[in-house]
Amino acid sequence: MQEALLQLATPTGLILILFGTTLGVFVGAIPGLTGTMLIALTLPLTFGADPQYAMTLLISIYVGAISGGMISATLLRMPGTPASIVTTFDGYPMAQNGQPERALGLGIMASVTGGLISWCFLLTLAQPIARYSKEFGPFDYFSLVMMALVLIATIGGKSILRSLFSGFLGILLAMPGISVATGETRLTFGFTELNDGFQLLPVLIGMFAVNQILRDIIDSAKPQSTTPIATQGLALKISDIKNHGLNLIRSSLIGTWIGILPGIGANIGSVTAYSVARSTSRNPEKFGTGCEDGIVAAEAANNATIGGALIPLVAMGIPGSVVEAVLLGALVIHGFQPGPRLFEQSPELVYTIIFTCLFANLAMAGIMCCSIRTLAWLTKIPRAFLLPIILTFCVVGSFAMSNRMFDVWVMISFGLLGLFLESKKIPLAPFVIGFVLGPIAEENLSAGLMGSGGDWTPIFTEPKSLAFLLIAVLLLAIPICRNRYRDWRSQS
Amino acid sequence: MSAPSNKLKIQGIVLLALLLITAWRLINTISTDQPNQFPQKPIQIVVPYLAGGGTDTFARILQKSLNREGSLGEEFVVTNKDGGSATIGSRQVKDAPPDGYQLLCHHEGIIATQLAGVVDYGPEAFRPIAQTGSIVLLMVVRADSKYRNLNELLEAAQKNPNTIRVGANQGSPAYFICKQLLGEFPGADFNFISAGGAKRYTYLLGGKLEAGIFSLAEYVSFRNSSDTPAADNILAIGNFGDKRHPTIPEVATSTEQNLKTRAENAYYIWAPKDTPDHIADILARTFHDTLQSPEVNQELQKLSIDPTFRSGEDLREHLAVRVKAFQELSVDAKTELPNFPVWIIGIVVILLVAVLVFKTEPEAALEAPTPSDRIYSKKSSILGATCLAILIAYVAALQFKIPFGIATPLSIFLMGLSISKAKQTQWLILGIIGLGFSLALEMIFTQLFSVALP
């Protein structure tokens, strides 16, 4: 452990952390570019480097990018990853109400807390916790995903019916291509470009960034009603920590534990934490209108998923997300054998990963706090300059992911679809979550059914699977029951 | 008056400079175009699996050495295209232009997917460049399993067919090995569950599978130290290779266990079918040289991959033998699964109808105004449509190979102009932003990341 710390404490180590985190924050903040892409593109550049420094750089970028996504989500309503969609619910309204700095400040505080809490688990309990991920069978994964889909439907909009429609439309549009379960090609209508399906990145960029840019362009024709931006700086008080303490800790724990589950964690940690925060809040109706608790829950959870997701990677060699798969590849290329024995074979490397995670979180907080004034100024750049540049980023970002012009067309089409859906008051968040989780649900349900010989009952008889369904029902029912109770009291 | 005019002058000079740089770069790219020399740009090695898997690791070891030696003068880039039992990646290369810039690194799964009916093409749809290594395959159980050898496992599958759960994607090489094994025990059958890579490992540990086929490389990295509790470790009970492997001398081969089933897997490099001879030769030679290098040998040894090399006629014959071996086995009808697309389409239609019917539900009326509720004047819709048209024209221009350096500044300029309602004061700044920005982007992507922009 000391060796790892000593190496990180050298000027080179610290500069790499600062550089990586800064790069990650800014790339994460640019709509159209994502941390995943940056890491995948940076990987080959680290081949010649010292393996520990290489991991330091990559993980710093990872931490920075997840946090940076908050900036565009809050200021422009353009989330860079599915994980920061939830941040737009309250962050954007708050920024629009003239408090962008406060919204960002709360987000930073929550991100750091989430990052640190999950880091404690990573440091102390990585081995025992990682075992917990092996207890999950296919039906458990399926129920967990269904839970997330129900939750996003209840928090994403005002009408559950519309949200559900949006979610299932997302699932449907994730279906064309080769089925994850059987390998058969379907719904491509003979169009071979579609055998690959629609990729997440162009869909996400289209739905949120392109849609929002077109909307902004349309709005820019009207006389501007500029909201005065409050220059209260960070505006965080000690009382904030007191007020949000419970929420911070709860959301971080949820983020950490869900983050551990490979493949799902990062996407639904924030959805679940937000939903729990809303159900337990005294003012659930304030969520979605610029509520501080909403920002805190979403950001604490999505940063906590990083520490959570690193646990199976470090302890068992199991990647939890695309980014982690790339990190795993980096380990192998540098001659390590990621697996349960990584810890005992190369402890210095594991500690480098773990402590980079800590330092990068701290660096991220410092960088974001310093640049918050500049960032809020982003909203003041003349749109004639800002919007065309962001659009170009979107085009380049969609293209560079897999070097296909097809993806760029997909991006534009989904931008128009997003514009259309929103004009019909159908929320987009359930669509994207459905799009991401649909294939995971199908894959696990198929594997489960193959194992049970076509029997569906394990969904209700497996304890964990049942527990997730019950949690979903509970989180659905609590707000409804509370409203009924309030109506009933006010009437009597 | 002099201050603004000075500012204008500076802006004008900057714009002029950027224009000159752009023009110079364009002329440069045109003049260095020599179509006869291969390679001219980075060569993509498509890996049809996720990063971090066996095939990916193998490809990246080769890539590292290829780029270190740099004998071709161009980089090799590994791209992961996972999904659909590896057919998404393989189809991409099959349909790629036969110019040697897209290669596929894939094992014998390419034969298996054709025979399983996943896709209608197999090795014959490609030009095989080289075999670049062979892999040992193992049957693996949890370390506390009651099945201690292949015979015990198969006798159990014979006594109670369909109760032994084995992780293998339908039509994968692992699946074919199992079919071959089952053929030796009349009436025996496994319950196949699709689970690949790391998931197969967690399911095995979690008791969701009884057995699974792993490559030696996977086994070596997932195996825990011997003092781990048996419930948290895995154990190989059979090696399908010709002889015991020095890395795991304790694991008996299937032949030693009196079974006829033998299997190995190998990595091949494939190119699109019509790749010309001279390009295929250059590539085969390059891969041959790389495989000879001591670094690669050392790394492959760590992964327990033997650096077997075949190319040309030798390779074709070898492949024909392998295809024949697979053809002798049959694939069962797939497990009956619900028709998910039909279900989802049904649900979406029902929900759509419900949304339309309940349009006037009271909560909808009470909704706070969302951005979409604002009344769009005619003027703003025209503006929106103009910008959309510019965007589409921009992407179409890129599609038709108009250089990035021309299309991008133009689109930024035009779009900015329409948004700012063609204010003259902003012309220069927009020009500077457009040119500077596209130059910077192009530099970053092509020079630093070696990604060729459209």
Tab-separated table of C-alpha atoms in Angstrom, chain B residues 46-445:
chain	number	residue	atom	x	y	z
B	46	VAL	CA	-12.162	-6.141	-35.499
B	47	VAL	CA	-12.664	-8.274	-32.395
B	48	PRO	CA	-16.222	-9.634	-32.329
B	49	TYR	CA	-16.248	-9.812	-28.513
B	50	LEU	CA	-16.142	-7.368	-25.624
B	51	ALA	CA	-12.874	-5.823	-24.530
B	52	GLY	CA	-11.168	-7.953	-21.908
B	53	GLY	CA	-12.277	-11.324	-23.280
B	54	GLY	CA	-9.978	-14.038	-24.581
B	55	THR	CA	-10.076	-13.034	-28.232
B	56	ASP	CA	-9.647	-9.403	-27.323
B	57	THR	CA	-6.618	-10.086	-25.161
B	58	PHE	CA	-5.045	-12.119	-27.918
B	59	ALA	CA	-5.665	-9.455	-30.541
B	60	ARG	CA	-4.236	-6.768	-28.304
B	61	ILE	CA	-1.054	-8.696	-27.643
B	62	LEU	CA	-0.528	-9.011	-31.392
B	63	GLN	CA	-1.430	-5.378	-31.858
B	64	LYS	CA	1.082	-4.231	-29.270
B	65	SER	CA	3.879	-6.112	-30.965
B	66	LEU	CA	2.785	-5.105	-34.485
B	67	ASN	CA	2.827	-1.459	-33.495
B	68	ARG	CA	6.116	-1.742	-31.646
B	69	GLU	CA	7.891	-3.216	-34.625
B	70	GLY	CA	5.982	-0.969	-36.991
B	71	SER	CA	7.212	-2.841	-40.060
B	72	LEU	CA	4.215	-1.683	-42.105
B	73	GLY	CA	4.621	1.945	-41.106
B	74	GLU	CA	0.966	2.199	-40.064
B	75	GLU	CA	-0.786	1.515	-36.776
B	76	PHE	CA	-2.985	-1.463	-36.079
B	77	VAL	CA	-6.139	-0.526	-34.166
B	78	VAL	CA	-8.285	-3.030	-32.262
B	79	THR	CA	-12.030	-2.370	-32.392
B	80	ASN	CA	-14.520	-4.346	-30.309
B	81	LYS	CA	-17.786	-5.234	-32.054
B	82	ASP	CA	-19.478	-7.636	-29.712
B	83	GLY	CA	-22.886	-9.242	-29.832
B	84	GLY	CA	-24.967	-11.787	-31.704
B	85	SER	CA	-22.605	-14.712	-31.063
B	86	ALA	CA	-19.825	-12.685	-32.662
B	87	THR	CA	-21.697	-12.303	-35.942
B	88	ILE	CA	-22.012	-8.532	-35.699
B	89	GLY	CA	-18.268	-8.144	-35.943
B	90	SER	CA	-17.801	-10.878	-38.508
B	91	ARG	CA	-20.500	-9.482	-40.791
B	92	GLN	CA	-18.954	-6.051	-40.646
B	93	VAL	CA	-15.645	-7.392	-41.933
B	94	LYS	CA	-17.315	-9.662	-44.476
B	95	ASP	CA	-19.061	-6.632	-45.978
B	96	ALA	CA	-16.088	-4.288	-45.667
B	97	PRO	CA	-14.254	-3.118	-48.778
B	98	PRO	CA	-11.606	-5.759	-49.645
B	99	ASP	CA	-8.689	-3.371	-49.243
B	100	GLY	CA	-6.992	-4.942	-46.240
B	101	TYR	CA	-7.913	-2.144	-43.849
B	102	GLN	CA	-10.450	-4.166	-41.891
B	103	LEU	CA	-9.457	-7.558	-40.556
B	104	LEU	CA	-11.330	-9.911	-38.291
B	105	CYS	CA	-9.694	-11.756	-35.442
B	106	HIS	CA	-11.932	-14.701	-34.669
B	107	HIS	CA	-11.710	-18.343	-33.685
B	108	GLU	CA	-13.685	-21.371	-34.874
B	109	GLY	CA	-16.900	-19.831	-33.636
B	110	ILE	CA	-17.132	-18.574	-37.208
B	111	ILE	CA	-17.776	-22.171	-38.337
B	112	ALA	CA	-20.149	-22.886	-35.469
B	113	THR	CA	-22.448	-19.910	-36.051
B	114	GLN	CA	-23.033	-20.931	-39.642
B	115	LEU	CA	-23.875	-24.536	-38.745
B	116	ALA	CA	-26.149	-23.391	-35.927
B	117	GLY	CA	-28.078	-21.314	-38.445
B	118	VAL	CA	-27.330	-17.976	-36.817
B	119	VAL	CA	-25.946	-16.602	-40.074
B	120	ASP	CA	-25.759	-17.934	-43.617
B	121	TYR	CA	-22.031	-17.534	-44.097
B	122	GLY	CA	-18.969	-19.255	-42.692
B	123	PRO	CA	-15.258	-19.331	-43.433
B	124	GLU	CA	-15.964	-19.526	-47.182
B	125	ALA	CA	-17.170	-15.916	-47.162
B	126	PHE	CA	-13.753	-14.653	-46.090
B	127	ARG	CA	-10.198	-14.753	-47.243
B	128	PRO	CA	-8.287	-16.430	-44.402
B	129	ILE	CA	-5.003	-14.617	-43.876
B	130	ALA	CA	-3.372	-16.661	-41.148
B	131	GLN	CA	-3.863	-18.949	-38.201
B	132	THR	CA	-2.106	-17.199	-35.374
B	133	GLY	CA	-2.341	-19.448	-32.353
B	134	SER	CA	-4.183	-22.361	-30.832
B	135	ILE	CA	-6.049	-22.603	-27.556
B	136	VAL	CA	-6.601	-25.432	-25.097
B	137	LEU	CA	-10.188	-25.924	-23.913
B	138	LEU	CA	-11.244	-27.288	-20.541
B	139	MET	CA	-14.391	-28.518	-18.822
B	140	VAL	CA	-14.676	-26.595	-15.561
B	141	VAL	CA	-16.847	-27.096	-12.473
B	142	ARG	CA	-17.029	-25.429	-9.082
B	143	ALA	CA	-14.264	-26.787	-6.879
B	144	ASP	CA	-16.699	-28.390	-4.426
B	145	SER	CA	-18.670	-30.099	-7.209
B	146	LYS	CA	-19.446	-33.789	-6.835
B	147	TYR	CA	-18.363	-34.372	-10.443
B	148	ARG	CA	-14.627	-34.953	-10.351
B	149	ASN	CA	-14.102	-36.077	-13.945
B	150	LEU	CA	-15.792	-36.003	-17.346
B	151	ASN	CA	-17.265	-39.473	-17.004
B	152	GLU	CA	-19.057	-38.648	-13.730
B	153	LEU	CA	-20.517	-35.503	-15.257
B	154	LEU	CA	-21.759	-37.299	-18.356
B	155	GLU	CA	-23.122	-40.305	-16.499
B	156	ALA	CA	-25.174	-37.875	-14.410
B	157	ALA	CA	-26.398	-36.263	-17.631
B	158	GLN	CA	-27.306	-39.728	-18.896
B	159	LYS	CA	-29.158	-40.750	-15.759
B	160	ASN	CA	-31.076	-37.481	-15.457
B	161	PRO	CA	-31.092	-35.804	-18.857
B	162	ASN	CA	-31.523	-32.001	-18.932
B	163	THR	CA	-30.672	-31.501	-15.277
B	164	ILE	CA	-27.006	-30.651	-15.609
B	165	ARG	CA	-26.845	-26.954	-16.428
B	166	VAL	CA	-23.980	-26.067	-18.729
B	167	GLY	CA	-23.101	-22.548	-19.790
B	168	ALA	CA	-22.721	-22.410	-23.555
B	169	ASN	CA	-24.263	-20.148	-26.126
B	170	GLN	CA	-26.205	-22.134	-28.666
B	171	GLY	CA	-23.992	-22.793	-31.648
B	172	SER	CA	-20.742	-21.697	-30.018
B	173	PRO	CA	-17.644	-23.940	-30.172
B	174	ALA	CA	-18.259	-24.831	-26.526
B	175	TYR	CA	-21.719	-26.020	-27.498
B	176	PHE	CA	-20.308	-28.247	-30.221
B	177	ILE	CA	-17.810	-29.837	-27.843
B	178	CYS	CA	-20.648	-30.651	-25.465
B	179	LYS	CA	-22.667	-32.179	-28.308
B	180	GLN	CA	-19.680	-34.299	-29.229
B	181	LEU	CA	-19.342	-35.448	-25.612
B	182	LEU	CA	-23.049	-36.186	-25.278
B	183	GLY	CA	-22.846	-38.279	-28.429
B	184	GLU	CA	-20.628	-40.713	-26.535
B	185	PHE	CA	-23.311	-41.283	-23.913
B	186	PRO	CA	-26.593	-42.309	-25.565
B	187	GLY	CA	-29.566	-40.535	-24.044
B	188	ALA	CA	-27.495	-38.004	-22.171
B	189	ASP	CA	-28.374	-34.339	-22.524
B	190	PHE	CA	-27.307	-31.073	-20.935
B	191	ASN	CA	-29.492	-28.105	-20.166
B	192	PHE	CA	-27.694	-25.385	-22.122
B	193	ILE	CA	-27.871	-21.883	-20.697
B	194	SER	CA	-26.511	-18.942	-22.613
B	195	ALA	CA	-23.827	-17.283	-20.548
B	196	GLY	CA	-20.508	-16.048	-21.820
B	197	GLY	CA	-17.172	-15.008	-20.335
B	198	ALA	CA	-17.225	-13.507	-16.883
B	199	LYS	CA	-20.919	-14.297	-16.431
B	200	ARG	CA	-20.289	-17.995	-16.911
B	201	TYR	CA	-17.739	-17.703	-14.138
B	202	THR	CA	-20.060	-15.910	-11.670
B	203	TYR	CA	-22.949	-18.266	-12.451
B	204	LEU	CA	-20.659	-21.225	-11.832
B	205	LEU	CA	-19.557	-19.851	-8.472
B	206	GLY	CA	-23.110	-18.879	-7.556
B	207	GLY	CA	-24.353	-22.405	-8.238
B	208	LYS	CA	-26.467	-21.355	-11.231
B	209	LEU	CA	-24.477	-23.696	-13.489
B	210	GLU	CA	-22.991	-27.139	-12.890
B	211	ALA	CA	-20.290	-26.892	-15.515
B	212	GLY	CA	-18.937	-24.745	-18.300
B	213	ILE	CA	-16.248	-24.816	-20.962
B	214	PHE	CA	-13.406	-22.361	-20.450
B	215	SER	CA	-10.283	-21.655	-22.420
B	216	LEU	CA	-7.081	-22.289	-20.544
B	217	ALA	CA	-6.442	-18.555	-20.429
B	218	GLU	CA	-9.807	-17.890	-18.795
B	219	TYR	CA	-9.292	-20.726	-16.360
B	220	VAL	CA	-5.856	-19.529	-15.316
B	221	SER	CA	-7.054	-15.994	-14.606
B	222	PHE	CA	-10.320	-16.944	-12.842
B	223	ARG	CA	-8.821	-19.768	-10.773
B	224	ASN	CA	-8.197	-18.690	-7.211
B	225	SER	CA	-5.302	-19.799	-4.992
B	226	SER	CA	-5.575	-23.310	-3.603
B	227	ASP	CA	-6.264	-22.219	-0.026
B	228	THR	CA	-9.562	-20.568	-1.055
B	229	PRO	CA	-12.689	-22.351	0.191
B	230	ALA	CA	-13.782	-24.811	-2.475
B	231	ALA	CA	-17.159	-23.087	-2.860
B	232	ASP	CA	-15.349	-19.962	-4.038
B	233	ASN	CA	-13.056	-21.594	-6.529
B	234	ILE	CA	-13.248	-23.428	-9.820
B	235	LEU	CA	-11.691	-26.688	-10.963
B	236	ALA	CA	-10.919	-28.118	-14.397
B	237	ILE	CA	-11.994	-31.749	-14.761
B	238	GLY	CA	-10.995	-32.408	-18.332
B	239	ASN	CA	-8.611	-31.097	-20.987
B	240	PHE	CA	-9.791	-31.566	-24.571
B	241	GLY	CA	-6.299	-31.155	-26.054
B	242	ASP	CA	-3.910	-33.823	-27.383
B	243	LYS	CA	-1.812	-33.973	-24.248
B	244	ARG	CA	-1.650	-32.561	-20.754
B	245	HIS	CA	-0.652	-28.911	-20.685
B	246	PRO	CA	2.475	-27.830	-18.768
B	247	THR	CA	0.532	-24.997	-17.076
B	248	ILE	CA	-1.968	-27.411	-15.529
B	249	PRO	CA	-0.267	-30.832	-15.583
B	250	GLU	CA	-2.780	-32.162	-13.023
B	251	VAL	CA	-5.733	-32.012	-15.413
B	252	ALA	CA	-6.229	-35.267	-17.349
B	253	THR	CA	-7.041	-35.149	-21.059
B	254	SER	CA	-10.307	-36.517	-22.416
B	255	THR	CA	-8.353	-39.261	-24.186
B	256	GLU	CA	-6.903	-40.356	-20.844
B	257	GLN	CA	-10.458	-40.464	-19.535
B	258	ASN	CA	-11.340	-42.958	-22.296
B	259	LEU	CA	-13.353	-40.472	-24.316
B	260	LYS	CA	-13.110	-39.874	-28.045
B	261	THR	CA	-14.027	-36.196	-27.911
B	262	ARG	CA	-11.103	-33.975	-28.721
B	263	ALA	CA	-11.223	-30.325	-29.412
B	264	GLU	CA	-9.094	-27.274	-29.594
B	265	ASN	CA	-9.723	-23.836	-30.809
B	266	ALA	CA	-7.555	-21.536	-32.838
B	267	TYR	CA	-7.377	-17.864	-33.617
B	268	TYR	CA	-7.456	-16.828	-37.236
B	269	ILE	CA	-7.123	-13.540	-39.014
B	270	TRP	CA	-9.758	-13.105	-41.720
B	271	ALA	CA	-10.062	-10.516	-44.451
B	272	PRO	CA	-12.978	-9.772	-46.810
B	273	LYS	CA	-13.212	-12.386	-49.558
B	274	ASP	CA	-11.950	-10.371	-52.508
B	275	THR	CA	-8.847	-9.029	-50.809
B	276	PRO	CA	-6.120	-9.000	-53.500
B	277	ASP	CA	-3.172	-11.389	-53.231
B	278	HIS	CA	-0.449	-8.818	-52.734
B	279	ILE	CA	-2.272	-7.316	-49.714
B	280	ALA	CA	-3.003	-10.740	-48.237
B	281	ASP	CA	0.656	-11.679	-48.634
B	282	ILE	CA	1.891	-8.512	-46.948
B	283	LEU	CA	-0.486	-9.119	-44.049
B	284	ALA	CA	0.344	-12.822	-43.685
B	285	ARG	CA	4.032	-12.016	-43.643
B	286	THR	CA	3.537	-9.323	-41.032
B	287	PHE	CA	1.581	-11.625	-38.742
B	288	HIS	CA	4.132	-14.376	-39.245
B	289	ASP	CA	6.993	-12.100	-38.207
B	290	THR	CA	5.117	-10.843	-35.184
B	291	LEU	CA	4.364	-14.338	-33.996
B	292	GLN	CA	8.084	-15.109	-34.143
B	293	SER	CA	9.073	-12.264	-31.851
B	294	PRO	CA	10.201	-13.343	-28.368
B	295	GLU	CA	7.943	-10.793	-26.601
B	296	VAL	CA	4.825	-12.175	-28.232
B	297	ASN	CA	5.902	-15.727	-27.506
B	298	GLN	CA	6.428	-14.872	-23.876
B	299	GLU	CA	3.048	-13.165	-23.528
B	300	LEU	CA	1.199	-15.931	-25.348
B	301	GLN	CA	2.825	-18.467	-23.097
B	302	LYS	CA	1.437	-16.584	-20.106
B	303	LEU	CA	-1.995	-16.971	-21.682
B	304	SER	CA	-1.303	-20.608	-22.571
B	305	ILE	CA	-1.812	-19.974	-26.277
B	306	ASP	CA	0.546	-21.886	-28.535
B	307	PRO	CA	1.957	-19.711	-31.336
B	308	THR	CA	0.933	-22.056	-34.147
B	309	PHE	CA	1.148	-20.359	-37.534
B	310	ARG	CA	-0.467	-21.397	-40.802
B	311	SER	CA	-1.136	-19.481	-43.999
B	312	GLY	CA	-1.821	-19.982	-47.678
B	313	GLU	CA	-2.699	-23.490	-48.903
B	314	ASP	CA	-1.783	-25.102	-45.580
B	315	LEU	CA	-4.347	-22.914	-43.826
B	316	ARG	CA	-7.081	-23.667	-46.375
B	317	GLU	CA	-6.640	-27.403	-45.923
B	318	HIS	CA	-6.648	-27.096	-42.151
B	319	LEU	CA	-9.873	-25.096	-42.255
B	320	ALA	CA	-11.536	-27.641	-44.520
B	321	VAL	CA	-10.736	-30.352	-41.965
B	322	ARG	CA	-12.123	-28.268	-39.121
B	323	VAL	CA	-15.342	-27.439	-40.978
B	324	LYS	CA	-15.859	-31.142	-41.662
B	325	ALA	CA	-15.375	-31.999	-37.987
B	326	PHE	CA	-18.122	-29.551	-37.059
B	327	GLN	CA	-20.488	-30.695	-39.789
B	328	GLU	CA	-20.697	-34.155	-38.286
B	329	LEU	CA	-22.600	-32.731	-35.334
B	330	SER	CA	-26.154	-31.519	-35.298
B	331	VAL	CA	-27.741	-28.565	-33.560
B	332	ASP	CA	-31.008	-29.124	-31.744
B	333	ALA	CA	-34.010	-26.924	-32.111
B	334	LYS	CA	-33.575	-23.890	-29.939
B	335	THR	CA	-35.179	-23.673	-26.517
B	336	GLU	CA	-38.712	-22.371	-26.846
B	337	LEU	CA	-38.550	-18.741	-25.813
B	338	PRO	CA	-41.398	-16.277	-25.915
B	339	ASN	CA	-41.460	-14.141	-29.048
B	340	PHE	CA	-40.265	-10.984	-27.319
B	341	PRO	CA	-40.584	-8.534	-30.239
B	342	VAL	CA	-44.245	-9.445	-30.705
B	343	TRP	CA	-44.907	-8.968	-26.992
B	344	ILE	CA	-43.233	-5.609	-26.878
B	345	ILE	CA	-44.945	-4.373	-30.039
B	346	GLY	CA	-48.257	-5.453	-28.489
B	347	ILE	CA	-47.563	-3.612	-25.249
B	348	VAL	CA	-46.454	-0.475	-27.089
B	349	VAL	CA	-49.607	-0.468	-29.219
B	350	ILE	CA	-51.843	-0.978	-26.181
B	351	LEU	CA	-50.089	1.821	-24.314
B	352	LEU	CA	-50.302	4.086	-27.349
B	353	VAL	CA	-54.044	3.531	-27.563
B	354	ALA	CA	-54.344	4.149	-23.825
B	355	VAL	CA	-52.384	7.391	-24.107
B	356	LEU	CA	-54.618	8.549	-26.955
B	357	VAL	CA	-57.831	7.551	-25.175
B	358	PHE	CA	-56.938	9.095	-21.845
B	359	LYS	CA	-55.681	12.241	-23.495
B	360	THR	CA	-57.903	14.455	-21.389
B	361	GLU	CA	-56.989	12.962	-18.071
B	362	PRO	CA	-57.144	15.686	-15.435
B	363	GLU	CA	-53.468	15.558	-14.511
B	364	ALA	CA	-52.528	16.431	-18.044
B	365	ALA	CA	-54.450	19.672	-17.783
B	366	LEU	CA	-52.755	20.578	-14.526
B	367	GLU	CA	-49.274	20.033	-15.886
B	368	ALA	CA	-46.849	22.848	-15.457
B	369	PRO	CA	-45.880	24.287	-18.810
B	370	THR	CA	-42.967	22.305	-20.246
B	371	PRO	CA	-40.707	23.844	-22.858
B	372	SER	CA	-42.831	22.283	-25.554
B	373	ASP	CA	-45.863	24.218	-24.399
B	374	ARG	CA	-44.467	27.495	-25.573
B	375	ILE	CA	-46.146	28.746	-28.652
B	376	TYR	CA	-43.779	28.588	-31.538
B	377	SER	CA	-44.160	31.500	-33.837
B	378	LYS	CA	-43.898	30.934	-37.529
B	379	LYS	CA	-40.558	32.682	-37.591
B	380	SER	CA	-38.938	30.364	-35.093
B	381	SER	CA	-40.177	27.241	-36.864
B	382	ILE	CA	-38.608	28.481	-40.068
B	383	LEU	CA	-35.355	29.045	-38.201
B	384	GLY	CA	-35.512	25.566	-36.697
B	385	ALA	CA	-36.152	24.033	-40.096
B	386	THR	CA	-33.285	25.989	-41.649
B	387	CYS	CA	-30.814	24.795	-39.059
B	388	LEU	CA	-32.038	21.235	-39.362
B	389	ALA	CA	-31.600	21.470	-43.126
B	390	ILE	CA	-28.056	22.778	-42.672
B	391	LEU	CA	-27.301	19.918	-40.275
B	392	ILE	CA	-28.653	17.310	-42.687
B	393	ALA	CA	-26.786	18.893	-45.587
B	394	TYR	CA	-23.619	18.850	-43.469
B	395	VAL	CA	-23.928	15.157	-42.613
B	396	ALA	CA	-24.812	14.322	-46.211
B	397	ALA	CA	-21.741	16.232	-47.370
B	398	LEU	CA	-19.576	14.172	-45.021
B	399	GLN	CA	-21.243	10.997	-46.252
B	400	PHE	CA	-20.311	11.898	-49.809
B	401	LYS	CA	-16.689	12.363	-48.818
B	402	ILE	CA	-16.495	16.119	-48.847
B	403	PRO	CA	-13.489	16.797	-46.613
B	404	PHE	CA	-14.197	17.454	-42.937
B	405	GLY	CA	-12.070	20.596	-43.072
B	406	ILE	CA	-14.405	22.235	-45.599
B	407	ALA	CA	-17.832	20.988	-44.527
B	408	THR	CA	-17.465	21.722	-40.824
B	409	PRO	CA	-16.499	25.411	-40.915
B	410	LEU	CA	-19.132	26.000	-43.565
B	411	SER	CA	-21.885	24.392	-41.518
B	412	ILE	CA	-20.868	26.216	-38.322
B	413	PHE	CA	-20.727	29.485	-40.216
B	414	LEU	CA	-24.108	29.089	-41.889
B	415	MET	CA	-25.846	27.830	-38.775
B	416	GLY	CA	-24.394	30.570	-36.601
B	417	LEU	CA	-25.385	33.102	-39.208
B	418	SER	CA	-28.993	31.991	-39.243
B	419	ILE	CA	-29.221	31.886	-35.456
B	420	SER	CA	-27.726	35.343	-35.064
B	421	LYS	CA	-30.084	36.619	-37.808
B	422	ALA	CA	-27.142	37.389	-40.075
B	423	LYS	CA	-25.678	40.158	-37.928
B	424	GLN	CA	-22.705	41.525	-39.850
B	425	THR	CA	-20.602	42.056	-36.752
B	426	GLN	CA	-20.506	38.333	-36.098
B	427	TRP	CA	-19.421	37.159	-39.543
B	428	LEU	CA	-15.746	37.331	-38.823
B	429	ILE	CA	-15.987	35.723	-35.401
B	430	LEU	CA	-18.106	32.896	-36.787
B	431	GLY	CA	-15.594	32.309	-39.548
B	432	ILE	CA	-12.766	32.175	-37.024
B	433	ILE	CA	-14.677	29.842	-34.708
B	434	GLY	CA	-15.648	27.525	-37.558
B	435	LEU	CA	-12.197	27.217	-39.081
B	436	GLY	CA	-10.271	27.128	-35.817
B	437	PHE	CA	-12.587	24.623	-34.249
B	438	SER	CA	-12.603	22.197	-37.161
B	439	LEU	CA	-8.833	22.405	-37.482
B	440	ALA	CA	-8.395	21.671	-33.780
B	441	LEU	CA	-10.835	18.760	-33.840
B	442	GLU	CA	-9.210	17.264	-36.905
B	443	MET	CA	-5.757	17.550	-35.367
B	444	ILE	CA	-6.850	15.911	-32.114
B	445	PHE	CA	-8.600	12.993	-33.740
